Amino acid sequence: MRHAHPTRPAVPEPTLTSDTHAPCHEPGPADAPAIPVQKSTGAPHGLLPLNAAAPAEAVELLLSCCHSRRWAERIAAHRPYPTVDALLAAAEEAGYDLTGADLDEALAAESSALPHPDAPPAARTALRAAHAAYESRFGHAFVISLDGVRPGERLDVVLAGIRSRLGNEPEEERAVAADELRRLARSRLAFALARGLTHTRGNP
């Protein structure tokens, strides 16, 4: 099944949000102002640890959401964020500008999702086989955002996603994986804010 690659929509600053994917490209001078300058206003309590953290600590927290150092450094450099929405919009905008090397770095740090502990043995075997087939074909773990999917439906969604995407050509799947990684990073960051910015690898 082939996936269409929608164009990146024009969105007014400062939110700059979207759920569509733009292909990875090498950054140039025009990319620098992509994340809007943040106004220093009173921020919600959940943002205070990130806004106040030392640069290296902020980068490490962000790396637990998406393991591209340039992505994390860009977001950390634009602190303080006045609202959660502003931070999530900046994270999404930075996700559009991942270079090929950035994407390789981020995908290399991902691991295949494990089935729920209560999943039957047959489901565990099917999931292991599906992940192995995907990794053999594309050279990295299968990434998918399960934000909004009920826990009892996640196994079926992952298996269906792997089976569908195994038919993609490598470059097509790379674009799909980049899109899913951007969504996953946004979900992990929102989850981290809700939990006081603890490390989030493996969630949601």
Short mmCIF file of C-alpha atoms in Angstrom, two decimals, residues 8-197:
data_model
loop_
_atom_site.label_atom_id
_atom_site.label_comp_id
_atom_site.label_asym_id
_atom_site.label_seq_id
_atom_site.Cartn_x
_atom_site.Cartn_y
_atom_site.Cartn_z
CA ARG A 8 3.41 21.05 4.46
CA PRO A 9 0.54 23.46 5.20
CA ALA A 10 1.03 27.17 5.73
CA VAL A 11 0.25 27.95 9.37
CA PRO A 12 0.47 31.41 10.97
CA GLU A 13 3.08 32.00 13.64
CA PRO A 14 3.58 31.38 16.48
CA THR A 15 1.81 28.00 16.59
CA LEU A 16 3.23 26.38 13.43
CA THR A 17 1.46 23.05 13.95
CA SER A 18 0.56 20.35 11.44
CA ASP A 19 -0.07 16.63 11.18
CA THR A 20 1.38 16.27 7.67
CA HIS A 21 4.88 15.38 6.61
CA ALA A 22 7.43 17.34 4.64
CA PRO A 23 10.45 15.38 3.26
CA CYS A 24 13.71 15.62 5.15
CA HIS A 25 16.17 18.11 3.68
CA GLU A 26 19.50 19.64 4.48
CA PRO A 27 19.06 22.85 6.48
CA GLY A 28 19.99 26.20 4.96
CA PRO A 29 19.79 29.85 5.98
CA ALA A 30 16.05 29.91 5.35
CA ASP A 31 15.52 27.21 8.00
CA ALA A 32 16.94 29.22 10.90
CA PRO A 33 13.81 31.22 11.84
CA ALA A 34 11.49 28.18 11.57
CA ILE A 35 10.89 28.08 15.34
CA PRO A 36 9.46 31.45 16.41
CA VAL A 37 11.15 33.43 19.16
CA GLN A 38 9.36 32.74 22.42
CA LYS A 39 8.04 35.54 24.59
CA SER A 40 9.07 35.29 28.23
CA THR A 41 5.72 35.21 30.02
CA GLY A 42 4.37 33.29 32.98
CA ALA A 43 4.50 29.62 31.99
CA PRO A 44 2.32 26.74 33.29
CA HIS A 45 3.78 24.75 36.18
CA GLY A 46 4.53 21.75 33.97
CA LEU A 47 6.87 23.84 31.81
CA LEU A 48 8.90 25.31 34.65
CA PRO A 49 11.43 22.43 34.96
CA LEU A 50 12.24 22.53 31.25
CA ASN A 51 12.39 26.32 31.06
CA ALA A 52 14.64 26.49 34.11
CA ALA A 53 16.90 23.52 33.35
CA ALA A 54 20.54 23.97 32.38
CA PRO A 55 21.07 23.63 28.61
CA ALA A 56 22.67 20.17 28.83
CA GLU A 57 19.92 18.89 31.15
CA ALA A 58 17.18 20.24 28.86
CA VAL A 59 18.77 18.55 25.86
CA GLU A 60 18.94 15.21 27.69
CA LEU A 61 15.27 15.44 28.65
CA LEU A 62 14.33 16.21 25.05
CA LEU A 63 16.51 13.38 23.71
CA SER A 64 14.31 10.94 25.62
CA CYS A 65 11.45 12.04 23.33
CA CYS A 66 13.37 11.98 20.04
CA HIS A 67 17.03 10.96 19.86
CA SER A 68 18.18 13.57 17.37
CA ARG A 69 20.65 15.86 19.10
CA ARG A 70 20.10 18.71 16.67
CA TRP A 71 16.33 18.45 17.23
CA ALA A 72 16.79 18.55 21.00
CA GLU A 73 19.30 21.40 20.88
CA ARG A 74 17.06 23.52 18.66
CA ILE A 75 14.10 23.17 21.03
CA ALA A 76 16.23 23.80 24.12
CA ALA A 77 17.76 26.91 22.54
CA HIS A 78 14.36 28.58 22.12
CA ARG A 79 13.38 28.46 25.79
CA PRO A 80 11.55 29.74 27.77
CA TYR A 81 8.25 28.58 26.32
CA PRO A 82 5.16 30.48 27.47
CA THR A 83 2.69 27.61 26.96
CA VAL A 84 2.66 23.86 26.43
CA ASP A 85 1.16 24.42 22.98
CA ALA A 86 4.08 26.67 22.04
CA LEU A 87 6.57 23.99 23.10
CA LEU A 88 4.74 21.22 21.23
CA ALA A 89 4.50 23.41 18.13
CA ALA A 90 8.24 24.09 18.27
CA ALA A 91 8.93 20.36 18.65
CA GLU A 92 6.78 19.57 15.65
CA GLU A 93 8.36 22.31 13.55
CA ALA A 94 11.85 21.06 14.39
CA GLY A 95 10.68 17.57 13.40
CA TYR A 96 9.96 18.78 9.89
CA ASP A 97 13.58 19.87 9.50
CA LEU A 98 15.31 16.61 10.37
CA THR A 99 18.10 15.92 7.92
CA GLY A 100 18.83 12.42 6.70
CA ALA A 101 21.56 12.08 9.32
CA ASP A 102 19.23 13.37 12.05
CA LEU A 103 16.61 10.81 11.07
CA ASP A 104 19.17 7.99 11.06
CA GLU A 105 20.31 9.02 14.54
CA ALA A 106 16.75 9.13 15.88
CA LEU A 107 15.64 5.84 14.31
CA ALA A 108 18.76 4.03 15.55
CA ALA A 109 17.71 4.78 19.14
CA GLU A 110 14.19 3.39 18.73
CA SER A 111 13.27 -0.15 19.74
CA SER A 112 10.41 -2.39 18.69
CA ALA A 113 7.26 -2.11 20.78
CA LEU A 114 6.65 -5.04 23.11
CA PRO A 115 3.23 -6.70 23.39
CA HIS A 116 1.11 -6.23 26.49
CA PRO A 117 2.12 -8.71 29.24
CA ASP A 118 -1.35 -10.26 29.03
CA ALA A 119 -1.12 -10.89 25.28
CA PRO A 120 -1.50 -14.56 24.33
CA PRO A 121 1.60 -16.48 23.18
CA ALA A 122 0.39 -16.60 19.58
CA ALA A 123 0.13 -12.80 19.50
CA ARG A 124 3.63 -12.43 20.93
CA THR A 125 5.01 -14.77 18.29
CA ALA A 126 3.21 -12.91 15.49
CA LEU A 127 4.50 -9.56 16.71
CA ARG A 128 8.10 -10.78 17.00
CA ALA A 129 7.94 -12.18 13.47
CA ALA A 130 6.43 -8.98 12.09
CA HIS A 131 9.07 -6.79 13.75
CA ALA A 132 11.85 -9.06 12.48
CA ALA A 133 10.53 -8.88 8.92
CA TYR A 134 10.26 -5.10 9.07
CA GLU A 135 13.73 -4.59 10.54
CA SER A 136 15.24 -6.95 7.98
CA ARG A 137 13.68 -4.98 5.12
CA PHE A 138 14.26 -1.41 6.32
CA GLY A 139 17.16 -1.64 8.77
CA HIS A 140 15.54 0.06 11.75
CA ALA A 141 12.80 -0.52 14.31
CA PHE A 142 9.17 -0.05 13.35
CA VAL A 143 7.91 3.29 14.70
CA ILE A 144 4.27 4.24 15.00
CA SER A 145 2.40 6.74 17.13
CA LEU A 146 -0.34 5.03 19.13
CA ASP A 147 -1.65 8.25 20.64
CA GLY A 148 -5.40 7.88 21.08
CA VAL A 149 -5.40 4.10 20.49
CA ARG A 150 -6.96 2.07 23.28
CA PRO A 151 -4.53 -0.32 25.04
CA GLY A 152 -6.55 -3.36 24.01
CA GLU A 153 -6.35 -2.33 20.34
CA ARG A 154 -2.65 -1.48 20.17
CA LEU A 155 -1.37 -4.93 19.24
CA ASP A 156 -3.77 -5.18 16.29
CA VAL A 157 -2.88 -1.64 15.15
CA VAL A 158 0.86 -2.37 15.28
CA LEU A 159 0.52 -5.67 13.41
CA ALA A 160 -1.71 -4.08 10.76
CA GLY A 161 0.72 -1.17 10.42
CA ILE A 162 3.74 -3.42 9.93
CA ARG A 163 1.97 -5.61 7.39
CA SER A 164 0.79 -2.57 5.43
CA ARG A 165 4.10 -0.74 5.47
CA LEU A 166 6.19 -3.79 4.51
CA GLY A 167 4.92 -3.19 0.99
CA ASN A 168 6.47 0.29 0.82
CA GLU A 169 9.61 1.06 -1.11
CA PRO A 170 12.53 1.98 1.21
CA GLU A 171 12.42 5.73 0.48
CA GLU A 172 8.65 5.79 0.82
CA GLU A 173 8.82 4.00 4.15
CA ARG A 174 11.55 6.36 5.33
CA ALA A 175 9.17 9.28 4.79
CA VAL A 176 6.37 7.47 6.62
CA ALA A 177 8.72 6.59 9.51
CA ALA A 178 9.84 10.23 9.76
CA ASP A 179 6.20 11.32 9.98
CA GLU A 180 5.42 8.75 12.68
CA LEU A 181 8.58 9.67 14.59
CA ARG A 182 7.53 13.33 14.64
CA ARG A 183 4.11 12.40 16.01
CA LEU A 184 5.67 10.03 18.53
CA ALA A 185 8.11 12.72 19.73
CA ARG A 186 5.25 15.16 20.26
CA SER A 187 3.25 12.55 22.21
CA ARG A 188 6.26 11.64 24.37
CA LEU A 189 6.94 15.29 25.12
CA ALA A 190 3.33 15.92 26.15
CA PHE A 191 3.47 12.76 28.30
CA ALA A 192 6.71 13.94 29.92
CA LEU A 193 5.22 17.34 30.75
CA ALA A 194 2.23 15.67 32.37
CA ARG A 195 4.55 13.50 34.50
CA GLY A 196 6.91 16.29 35.52
CA LEU A 197 9.46 15.79 32.73
#
